[in-house]
Structure formats: structure tokens, C-alpha cells
Amino acid sequence: MTVRQKPKVVVIGAGSLFFGRQAIWQMVHSPHLNSGALALVDSDGERAEKMGRLAEMVAAKSGVDLRIETASDWRAVLPGADFVVLSFAVDTVRYRGLDCAVSEKYGVRMCSGDTIGPGGIFRAMRELPIIMDCVADIERLCPDAWVINYINPSAVNGMAIARYAPALKSFALCDSLHMPHVKARYAVHGRLIAEADEWTAELDRDLDLRIAGVNHFTWMLKAEYRGRDLRAPIAESLRQEAAYSGMDGDKGAKALHNNAIAWQLYEIFGYVPVCVSHTKEYLRFYQGHGFLPDEIPPLSIWETEPRYERHAAMWRQVDAFISGERPIGEYMKALGPDHATDIIENMAGRLGRRFYINTYNRGAVSNMADDAFLELLCDVDMDGPRPLPVGEMPRGLRGLQEVVLDAHELTAEAIIKADYSLLRRALMTDPLTNSIADADAILRELLAAERAALPDHWYADAPVF
């Protein structure tokens, strides 16, 4: 498949903390994209217009012919789209705070609360119905577009689009394995370079890094540099950093104790976890249910107020550029590329780079099903992602992967079918659930607390309403 010389990229959720600003940067920066169109959609029309104004200013300053569109309704800008990026959330700071606080009352601790456990299930309940509404409009208005899900839980939402809208071309992303930055990070740990900014094309060619697993539960199955296995040196580097930084609690919940946990999991399973800020939340070890005290305390809970401040800081930055308080010429230095727009540039420009993408396994992990929805290193062009062979998922890790996949697949099926019994089964399958009664209580309390953000059918079908 080919793409037009002037590709149109639609970003749905342009006010996203993690994506809208970077999308503007890449669309302006890339010679493969900056003569096309960028459509910025946000349900908050004022925010959409603000991001559109920023994009126009950056494009004008950079002297590129990028056409900017804005809308509060995605249907207004979908026609003619080559790529549609889904990057929105329903009042996510507030609701993730509720998910984590209620779950903690019943013994489930979540440091992120948006992909596994009750937090992952309820975020999917809030976002996936809207995603599927959008997908239906894409099927009608721009059926040839590539649909890129960038909304957590990425695996749940990605597999739902792939399985329930199979005619569309789609895949899912997470920025935790943004290439080549993830390779540079582990090159530092493997003592190939001292700093990540020393990364070179030669190192990129000679370092064979293979990571695989369900999104946020991925493991380094191979790290070879010119035939030398770097997995043990990388793990030792993490151990040394953990010993150096100590166990002080001055970091946010997602960052706390990550190197120590990475080393501990390496000792147990023989492989380095590569997304520890989330992976630690997928495992029962850090829930605090053990009888004996552990060196690593139970997970700290996701912080709501700091997240509100991060969103506010983003909008202060945007306002400063628009008002002229901060020179628009600084924009290209203040921001940088993003995983999704890097991949779009690669596809549109036929650049031949490889990226980590959430898609069907298709034999890449040889002892897992072809339709397992995994995060894998892929060749990707306008014909889509093609996973590269990884080999077997080691025993122990494979069993844990399958439980997570089952919980995710049940979640997607329950939401698509609006089936409360399947939803309950998904939570009972989830690796963080320890008690049927506690899980039922979490369901009841979160359904009551989040009624404004959830479809009405949950209240007709649930036995507690």
C-alpha cells in the first residue's frame, strides 16, 4: 500500500498530556509529513482551537506548508485521513484516582491503575465504547486509514479494534519502548556507551535487542552486541543503581524502587523486565499480602494531585507560546518526537526503521498463539507491522503472560458484548484479585462512583443495581 505525498494525520485527543504537543513537533519537523495536513480533535472545543493555534504558529515559524484543521467532532475531519491516532481519555486523572483509592480499600494496590487490576478494567469500560464509536465512523468516512490506538489499556483497546473491527488496518502503541531510545538506555546499562546521547547508527546496527510480552509486561529475551550476551551486565547495572539510590521514598509511585525490583525479578526469572514502572503492578509480589516483611515495601498508590499539576503545567506552556510570553522559536527545542508520529513518519516516508508495536504475535514468540496480542519488534510500512522472530517465551513468564492475556481478552469481550458476567470473570481472572468478595465489592463501589462516565447498560445488568 502507498500513501499520498501529502499525508493527513488526525489526532483524536489533541489535548493529551503525552501526545498533542509532540505530534505538532513531528508534523512540522518531518519532511515526509510537513507538507500534509494535521487535524487536531478534542471534545473540548476551546482546547482544540488552542492546540490548532499553536500548530499554526509553529508551522509558520518553521516555514512549512502544513495545513492545520481543528474540530470538537472527529467526523468533521476524518474524510481523507491516512492515519488516525486515538489519544483521548475521559477525565482520566479523576477516575484513575478513584480506581486506585477504592481498590486500595479492598487490598489491591496500583501504582498506575490504567492497564491491569480494577483500574485497567474500569479505564477500558470508560474509553473502549467511545473508541468503538470512533472506529465505526472511521469505517464509514476513511476506511483506508491506519488506526493507531494510543489509549491505555493499550492491549485491551488494541485487541478490541483488531478483533471486532477486522476490516480496519490497526495496531496499538505504548511509549515505554520508543525506539531507538530504549536501545540507547540499555546500551548505557550494558556499558557500551556512557550516556544515551552517545548513541550511533553503528550501535543501532550491532545491538540486537529483542523484547516481548503483553504491553507493560514485557521482558528482555535477547540483548546481544556483536555476539556478546549483555543481559547479565544490564541486570548487574540495575542492581548497582538500586544499591546506590537506596530505598528512599522521594520518587513518584511509578518510579519507586524500579531498579531494585528489576534486579529481584531478574534473579527469579532470569530475564530483565523492561517496563518495571508498570510490570511491578502486574505481579502479586508487591501487593503487601505476604506474612514476612520484604525489603521492598508494597506498591505506593498512584498520585492524583501531581497529575493534575502536570496537566496544568502543560497548558501553561501552551498558553505561554501562544501569548508570546515564550518565543515560538523555542518550541522545537522544548519538545521532541513521539513514538506514534515517529512510526507515521517511517511509514509515510518508507524509511525502513523498526519499532515496538502491539499487534498479533503471528509466530514471533514461537510457543504462544499466533493471535496473542503482544508488544514486539516489527518492521513496519504502509502494509502494516510485521513482527520479527523472538523465540520462545520462557516457562514461568509464559504462564504469567497467558493469565494477563486472558484477563485482557475477557475485559474486551465483556465491554463489547455489554456482559456483566464476563466483566466479573475478567476481574476474577486478573492477577491482582485475591478474594471473590473483595472483587465484588470493588465492582459495586466503582460502578456507583463512576456512573457518570459509564454506559447505562452496566446498571441494568449488574445484580447490585
Coordinates of C-alpha atoms in Angstrom, one line a residue:
M1 CA 0.0 0.0 0.0
T2 CA 1.2 3.5 -0.7
V3 CA 0.4 6.8 1.0
R4 CA -0.2 10.2 -0.6
Q5 CA 2.7 12.6 -0.9
K6 CA 0.8 14.9 1.5
P7 CA -0.4 12.6 4.2
K8 CA -3.3 13.7 6.5
V9 CA -2.9 12.8 10.2
V10 CA -5.9 13.1 12.5
V11 CA -5.2 13.2 16.3
I12 CA -8.3 12.5 18.4
G13 CA -7.5 13.8 21.8
A14 CA -5.2 16.6 20.8
G15 CA -5.2 17.9 24.4
S16 CA -3.4 14.8 25.6
L17 CA -0.7 15.4 28.1
F18 CA 1.6 13.0 26.3
F19 CA 0.9 13.4 22.7
G20 CA -0.7 16.5 21.3
R21 CA 2.3 18.8 21.6
Q22 CA 4.8 16.1 20.3
A23 CA 2.5 15.4 17.3
I24 CA 2.8 19.1 16.3
W25 CA 6.6 18.9 16.7
Q26 CA 6.9 15.8 14.5
M27 CA 4.5 17.0 11.8
V28 CA 6.4 20.3 11.5
H29 CA 9.8 18.7 11.8
S30 CA 9.5 15.8 9.3
P31 CA 10.0 16.5 5.6
H32 CA 7.8 13.4 5.0
L33 CA 4.8 14.9 6.8
N34 CA 5.1 18.7 6.9
S35 CA 3.5 19.3 3.5
G36 CA 0.4 17.4 4.5
A37 CA -2.4 18.0 7.0
L38 CA -2.7 17.7 10.7
A39 CA -6.2 17.6 12.1
L40 CA -6.5 18.2 15.9
V41 CA -9.6 17.0 17.6
D42 CA -10.6 17.5 21.2
S43 CA -14.1 17.2 22.7
D44 CA -13.3 20.5 24.4
G45 CA -13.6 22.9 21.5
E46 CA -11.6 25.6 23.3
R47 CA -8.7 23.2 23.8
A48 CA -8.8 22.0 20.1
E49 CA -8.7 25.6 18.9
K50 CA -5.8 26.4 21.3
M51 CA -3.8 23.5 20.0
G52 CA -4.6 24.4 16.4
R53 CA -3.4 28.0 17.0
L54 CA -0.2 26.7 18.5
A55 CA 0.3 24.3 15.5
E56 CA -0.2 27.2 13.0
M57 CA 2.3 29.4 14.8
V58 CA 4.9 26.6 14.9
A59 CA 4.4 25.8 11.2
A60 CA 4.6 29.4 10.2
K61 CA 7.8 30.0 12.2
S62 CA 9.3 26.8 10.7
G63 CA 8.3 27.9 7.2
V64 CA 6.5 24.7 6.3
D65 CA 3.3 24.3 4.3
L66 CA 1.4 22.1 6.9
R67 CA -2.3 22.5 6.8
I68 CA -4.0 22.7 10.2
E69 CA -7.6 21.7 10.9
T70 CA -9.4 21.7 14.3
A71 CA -12.6 20.2 15.4
S72 CA -14.5 19.1 18.5
D73 CA -16.3 16.3 16.5
W74 CA -14.0 13.9 14.8
R75 CA -16.5 13.3 12.0
A76 CA -15.7 16.7 10.6
V77 CA -12.1 15.9 9.9
L78 CA -11.9 12.1 9.3
P79 CA -12.6 12.2 5.5
G80 CA -9.3 11.9 3.6
A81 CA -7.3 10.7 6.6
D82 CA -4.3 8.5 6.1
F83 CA -3.6 8.0 9.8
V84 CA -5.9 8.3 12.8
V85 CA -4.3 8.4 16.2
L86 CA -6.5 7.7 19.2
S87 CA -5.2 9.5 22.3
F88 CA -8.1 10.6 24.4
A89 CA -9.4 9.9 27.9
V90 CA -12.5 10.6 29.9
D91 CA -11.5 12.8 32.9
T92 CA -8.7 10.3 33.4
V93 CA -6.9 11.9 36.4
R94 CA -10.1 12.0 38.5
Y95 CA -11.2 8.5 37.6
R96 CA -7.8 6.8 37.9
G97 CA -7.6 8.3 41.3
L98 CA -11.0 6.8 42.2
D99 CA -10.0 3.4 40.8
C100 CA -6.8 3.3 42.9
A101 CA -8.3 4.6 46.1
V102 CA -11.3 2.3 46.1
S103 CA -9.2 -0.7 45.1
E104 CA -6.8 0.0 47.9
K105 CA -9.6 -0.2 50.5
Y106 CA -10.0 -3.9 49.4
G107 CA -6.3 -4.8 49.4
V108 CA -5.4 -4.1 45.7
R109 CA -2.6 -1.6 45.3
M110 CA -2.0 0.1 42.0
C111 CA 0.8 2.5 41.2
S112 CA -0.6 3.4 37.8
G113 CA -4.1 1.9 37.7
D114 CA -4.7 2.1 34.0
T115 CA -3.8 -1.3 32.5
I116 CA -4.1 -4.2 35.0
G117 CA -6.3 -4.7 38.0
P118 CA -9.6 -2.9 38.6
G119 CA -8.1 0.3 37.3
G120 CA -7.3 -1.3 33.9
I121 CA -10.7 -2.8 33.6
F122 CA -12.6 0.4 34.5
R123 CA -10.5 2.5 32.3
A124 CA -11.3 0.2 29.4
M125 CA -15.0 0.4 30.4
R126 CA -14.8 4.2 30.2
E127 CA -12.7 4.5 27.0
L128 CA -13.5 1.5 24.8
P129 CA -17.1 2.3 24.0
I130 CA -16.0 5.7 22.7
I131 CA -13.2 4.1 20.8
M132 CA -15.6 1.7 19.1
D133 CA -17.9 4.6 18.2
C134 CA -14.9 6.4 16.6
V135 CA -13.9 3.2 14.8
A136 CA -17.4 2.9 13.3
D137 CA -17.1 6.4 11.9
I138 CA -13.6 5.6 10.6
E139 CA -15.0 2.6 8.8
R140 CA -17.6 4.8 7.1
L141 CA -15.6 8.0 6.4
C142 CA -11.9 6.9 5.9
P143 CA -11.9 3.1 5.7
D144 CA -8.4 3.0 4.2
A145 CA -6.8 4.9 7.1
W146 CA -4.4 3.3 9.5
V147 CA -5.9 3.4 13.1
I148 CA -3.3 3.7 15.8
N149 CA -4.5 3.2 19.4
Y150 CA -2.5 5.2 21.9
I151 CA -5.0 4.8 24.8
N152 CA -4.5 2.6 27.8
P153 CA -5.1 -0.2 28.5
S154 CA -3.3 -0.4 25.1
A155 CA -3.6 -4.2 24.8
V156 CA -7.3 -4.3 25.7
N157 CA -8.2 -1.5 23.3
G158 CA -5.9 -2.6 20.6
M159 CA -7.1 -6.2 20.6
A160 CA -10.7 -5.0 20.7
I161 CA -10.2 -2.9 17.5
A162 CA -8.4 -5.8 15.8
R163 CA -11.0 -8.4 16.7
Y164 CA -14.2 -6.5 16.5
A165 CA -13.4 -4.2 13.5
P166 CA -11.2 -6.6 11.5
A167 CA -11.7 -4.8 8.2
L168 CA -9.7 -1.8 9.5
K169 CA -6.0 -1.6 9.4
S170 CA -4.9 -1.0 13.0
F171 CA -2.3 -1.5 15.7
A172 CA -1.6 -0.2 19.2
L173 CA 1.3 1.6 20.8
C174 CA 2.9 2.4 24.1
D175 CA 5.7 4.9 24.5
S176 CA 7.7 2.8 27.0
L177 CA 9.6 1.1 24.2
H178 CA 10.1 4.1 22.0
M179 CA 12.9 3.3 19.5
P180 CA 15.8 3.9 19.4
H181 CA 15.7 5.4 22.9
V182 CA 15.0 2.1 24.6
K183 CA 18.1 0.6 22.9
A184 CA 20.2 3.5 23.9
R185 CA 19.1 3.2 27.5
Y186 CA 20.1 -0.5 27.7
A187 CA 23.4 0.3 25.8
V188 CA 24.2 2.5 28.8
H189 CA 23.3 -0.2 31.3
G190 CA 25.4 -2.7 29.2
R191 CA 28.4 -0.3 29.4
L192 CA 28.5 0.1 25.6
I193 CA 28.2 3.9 26.0
A194 CA 28.4 6.2 29.0
E195 CA 25.4 8.4 28.1
A196 CA 22.3 7.9 25.9
D197 CA 23.2 10.8 23.7
E198 CA 26.3 8.9 22.5
W199 CA 24.0 6.5 20.6
T200 CA 25.1 5.9 17.0
A201 CA 23.8 4.2 13.9
E202 CA 26.6 1.7 14.2
L203 CA 25.5 0.7 17.7
D204 CA 21.9 0.5 16.5
R205 CA 23.0 -1.9 13.8
D206 CA 25.2 -4.1 16.1
L207 CA 23.0 -4.3 19.2
D208 CA 20.3 -7.0 18.7
L209 CA 17.7 -6.2 21.4
R210 CA 14.5 -8.4 21.4
I211 CA 11.8 -7.6 23.9
A212 CA 8.4 -9.4 24.0
G213 CA 5.3 -9.7 26.1
V214 CA 1.9 -8.2 26.7
N215 CA 2.1 -4.4 26.8
H216 CA 3.5 -3.2 30.2
F217 CA 4.5 -6.8 31.0
T218 CA 7.5 -7.1 28.6
W219 CA 10.8 -8.8 29.1
M220 CA 14.2 -8.6 27.5
L221 CA 14.6 -12.0 25.9
K222 CA 17.7 -11.1 23.9
A223 CA 20.4 -8.4 24.1
E224 CA 23.5 -9.2 22.1
Y225 CA 26.2 -6.9 20.9
R226 CA 28.4 -8.5 18.2
G227 CA 27.7 -11.9 19.7
R228 CA 28.2 -10.9 23.3
D229 CA 25.2 -11.5 25.7
L230 CA 24.5 -8.3 27.6
R231 CA 21.6 -9.4 29.7
A232 CA 23.6 -10.2 32.9
P233 CA 25.7 -7.0 32.7
I234 CA 22.5 -5.0 32.2
A235 CA 20.9 -6.7 35.2
E236 CA 24.0 -6.0 37.3
S237 CA 23.9 -2.4 36.3
L238 CA 20.3 -2.1 37.6
R239 CA 21.4 -3.8 40.8
Q240 CA 24.2 -1.4 41.4
E241 CA 21.9 1.6 40.6
A242 CA 19.4 0.3 43.1
A243 CA 22.1 -0.1 45.8
Y244 CA 23.4 3.4 45.1
S245 CA 20.0 5.1 45.1
G246 CA 18.8 3.3 48.2
M247 CA 15.2 2.8 49.2
D248 CA 14.2 6.4 50.0
G249 CA 10.7 7.3 49.1
D250 CA 11.3 10.6 47.3
K251 CA 10.1 9.3 43.9
G252 CA 6.6 9.0 42.5
A253 CA 4.8 5.7 42.8
K254 CA 5.5 4.5 39.3
A255 CA 9.3 5.2 39.7
L256 CA 9.7 4.0 43.2
H257 CA 12.2 1.0 43.7
N258 CA 12.1 0.2 40.0
N259 CA 15.8 -0.8 39.7
A260 CA 15.6 -3.0 42.8
I261 CA 12.5 -4.7 41.6
A262 CA 14.1 -5.2 38.1
W263 CA 17.0 -6.9 39.8
Q264 CA 14.8 -9.0 42.0
L265 CA 12.7 -10.2 39.1
Y266 CA 15.8 -11.0 37.1
E267 CA 17.1 -13.2 39.9
I268 CA 13.8 -15.1 39.9
F269 CA 13.0 -15.4 36.2
G270 CA 16.4 -15.0 34.6
Y271 CA 15.2 -12.1 32.4
V272 CA 15.1 -8.4 32.8
P273 CA 11.7 -6.7 32.9
V274 CA 11.8 -3.6 30.7
C275 CA 8.7 -1.7 31.8
V276 CA 9.1 -2.0 35.6
S277 CA 7.0 1.0 36.4
H278 CA 4.1 -1.0 35.2
T279 CA 5.3 -4.6 35.4
K280 CA 5.6 -4.4 39.2
E281 CA 1.8 -3.8 39.2
Y282 CA 1.1 -7.0 37.2
L283 CA 2.6 -9.2 39.9
R284 CA 1.2 -10.3 43.2
F285 CA 4.6 -9.9 44.9
Y286 CA 4.3 -6.2 45.6
Q287 CA 0.8 -6.2 46.9
G288 CA 1.8 -6.5 50.5
H289 CA 0.0 -9.7 51.3
G290 CA 3.0 -11.7 52.4
F291 CA 3.4 -12.9 56.0
L292 CA 7.1 -11.9 56.3
P293 CA 8.4 -8.4 55.7
D294 CA 10.1 -7.8 52.4
E295 CA 13.0 -5.4 51.6
I296 CA 10.8 -3.7 49.0
P297 CA 7.7 -2.2 50.5
P298 CA 4.3 -2.8 48.9
L299 CA 3.4 -0.6 45.9
S300 CA 2.7 3.0 46.6
I301 CA -0.5 4.3 45.2
W302 CA -0.8 6.5 42.1
E303 CA -0.9 10.2 43.0
T304 CA -3.8 12.2 41.7
E305 CA -2.8 15.7 42.6
P306 CA 0.7 15.7 41.0
R307 CA -1.0 14.5 37.8
Y308 CA -3.4 17.5 37.9
E309 CA -0.4 19.7 38.2
R310 CA 1.4 18.1 35.3
H311 CA -1.7 18.7 33.1
A312 CA -1.8 22.3 34.3
A313 CA 1.9 22.8 33.6
M314 CA 1.3 21.6 30.0
W315 CA -1.4 24.1 29.4
R316 CA 0.7 26.9 31.0
Q317 CA 3.4 26.0 28.5
V318 CA 1.0 26.1 25.6
D319 CA -0.5 29.4 26.7
A320 CA 3.0 30.9 27.1
F321 CA 3.8 30.0 23.5
I322 CA 0.5 31.3 22.1
S323 CA 0.6 34.6 24.1
G324 CA 4.2 35.3 23.1
E325 CA 5.4 35.2 26.7
R326 CA 7.7 32.4 25.5
P327 CA 9.1 32.8 21.9
I328 CA 7.6 30.4 19.5
G329 CA 11.0 29.8 18.1
E330 CA 11.8 27.8 21.3
Y331 CA 9.1 25.3 20.6
M332 CA 11.3 22.9 18.5
K333 CA 13.9 22.8 21.3
A334 CA 11.4 22.5 24.2
L335 CA 9.5 19.5 22.7
G336 CA 10.6 16.4 20.7
P337 CA 9.4 13.4 18.7
D338 CA 6.9 10.9 19.9
H339 CA 6.6 7.2 19.3
A340 CA 3.4 7.4 17.2
T341 CA 4.5 10.2 14.9
D342 CA 7.9 8.6 14.5
I343 CA 6.1 5.5 13.2
I344 CA 3.8 7.5 11.0
E345 CA 6.9 9.3 9.5
N346 CA 8.6 5.9 9.0
M347 CA 5.5 4.5 7.2
A348 CA 4.8 7.6 5.1
G349 CA 8.5 8.1 4.2
R350 CA 9.3 4.4 3.7
L351 CA 12.3 4.8 6.0
G352 CA 12.7 1.1 6.9
R353 CA 13.1 1.6 10.6
R354 CA 12.0 -0.9 13.2
F355 CA 9.7 -0.2 16.2
Y356 CA 8.0 -1.9 19.1
I357 CA 4.3 -2.3 18.3
N358 CA 1.3 -4.0 19.9
T359 CA -0.1 -6.4 17.3
Y360 CA -0.9 -10.1 16.7
N361 CA 2.0 -12.4 17.5
R362 CA 2.0 -14.3 14.2
G363 CA 4.6 -16.8 15.3
A364 CA 7.2 -14.3 16.6
V365 CA 7.0 -15.8 20.1
S366 CA 7.0 -19.5 19.0
N367 CA 5.3 -21.0 22.0
M368 CA 2.4 -18.6 22.2
A369 CA -0.7 -18.4 20.0
D370 CA -0.5 -16.6 16.6
D371 CA -3.4 -14.3 17.7
A372 CA -1.8 -13.4 21.1
F373 CA -1.8 -9.6 21.2
L374 CA 1.8 -8.8 22.2
E375 CA 4.3 -5.9 22.1
L376 CA 7.0 -6.9 19.6
L377 CA 9.8 -5.5 17.5
C378 CA 8.4 -5.0 14.0
D379 CA 9.3 -4.0 10.5
V380 CA 6.5 -1.5 9.6
D381 CA 5.5 0.2 6.5
M382 CA 2.2 1.1 4.7
D383 CA 1.4 -2.6 4.7
G384 CA 1.5 -2.7 8.5
P385 CA 3.6 -4.2 11.2
R386 CA 5.4 -7.5 10.7
P387 CA 6.8 -8.9 14.0
L388 CA 10.4 -10.2 13.9
P389 CA 11.1 -13.7 15.4
V390 CA 11.9 -13.8 19.1
G391 CA 11.9 -17.5 20.0
E392 CA 10.2 -19.0 23.0
M393 CA 8.7 -17.2 26.0
P394 CA 10.5 -18.8 29.0
R395 CA 8.4 -21.0 31.3
G396 CA 7.1 -19.1 34.2
L397 CA 6.9 -15.9 32.3
R398 CA 4.8 -17.6 29.6
G399 CA 2.2 -18.7 32.2
L400 CA 2.1 -15.2 33.7
Q401 CA 1.6 -13.8 30.2
E402 CA -1.3 -16.1 29.5
V403 CA -3.1 -15.0 32.6
V404 CA -2.8 -11.4 31.7
L405 CA -3.9 -12.1 28.1
D406 CA -7.0 -13.9 29.4
A407 CA -7.9 -11.1 31.7
H408 CA -7.4 -8.5 28.9
E409 CA -9.4 -10.6 26.4
L410 CA -12.2 -11.1 28.8
T411 CA -12.3 -7.4 29.5
A412 CA -12.5 -6.5 25.8
E413 CA -15.2 -9.1 25.2
A414 CA -17.2 -8.1 28.2
I415 CA -17.3 -4.4 27.2
I416 CA -18.1 -5.1 23.5
K417 CA -20.9 -7.5 24.5
A418 CA -22.0 -5.4 27.5
D419 CA -22.0 -8.6 29.6
Y420 CA -21.7 -8.1 33.4
S421 CA -20.9 -11.8 34.0
L422 CA -17.9 -11.6 31.6
L423 CA -16.8 -8.4 33.3
R424 CA -16.9 -10.1 36.7
R425 CA -15.0 -13.1 35.2
A426 CA -12.3 -10.7 33.9
L427 CA -11.7 -9.3 37.3
M428 CA -11.7 -12.8 38.9
T429 CA -9.1 -13.8 36.3
D430 CA -7.0 -10.7 36.9
P431 CA -3.7 -11.5 38.6
L432 CA -4.2 -8.8 41.4
T433 CA -7.5 -10.4 42.6
N434 CA -7.2 -12.3 45.9
S435 CA -10.8 -12.5 47.1
I436 CA -14.1 -13.0 45.4
A437 CA -15.9 -10.9 48.0
D438 CA -13.4 -8.1 47.7
A439 CA -13.5 -8.1 43.9
D440 CA -17.3 -7.9 44.0
A441 CA -17.1 -5.0 46.5
I442 CA -14.7 -3.2 44.2
L443 CA -17.1 -3.7 41.2
R444 CA -20.0 -2.4 43.2
E445 CA -18.3 0.7 44.6
L446 CA -16.6 1.7 41.4
L447 CA -19.8 1.3 39.4
A448 CA -21.5 3.6 41.9
A449 CA -18.7 6.1 41.9
E450 CA -18.2 6.3 38.1
R451 CA -21.8 6.2 36.9
A452 CA -21.4 9.5 35.0
A453 CA -18.6 8.0 32.8
L454 CA -20.0 4.6 32.1
P455 CA -22.7 3.3 29.8
D456 CA -26.2 2.8 31.3
H457 CA -26.3 -0.9 30.5
W458 CA -23.9 -1.8 33.3
Y459 CA -26.6 -0.6 35.8
A460 CA -29.3 -2.6 34.2
D461 CA -27.3 -5.9 34.1
A462 CA -25.3 -5.7 37.4
P463 CA -27.1 -7.5 40.2
V464 CA -26.2 -4.7 42.7
F465 CA -28.3 -2.0 40.9

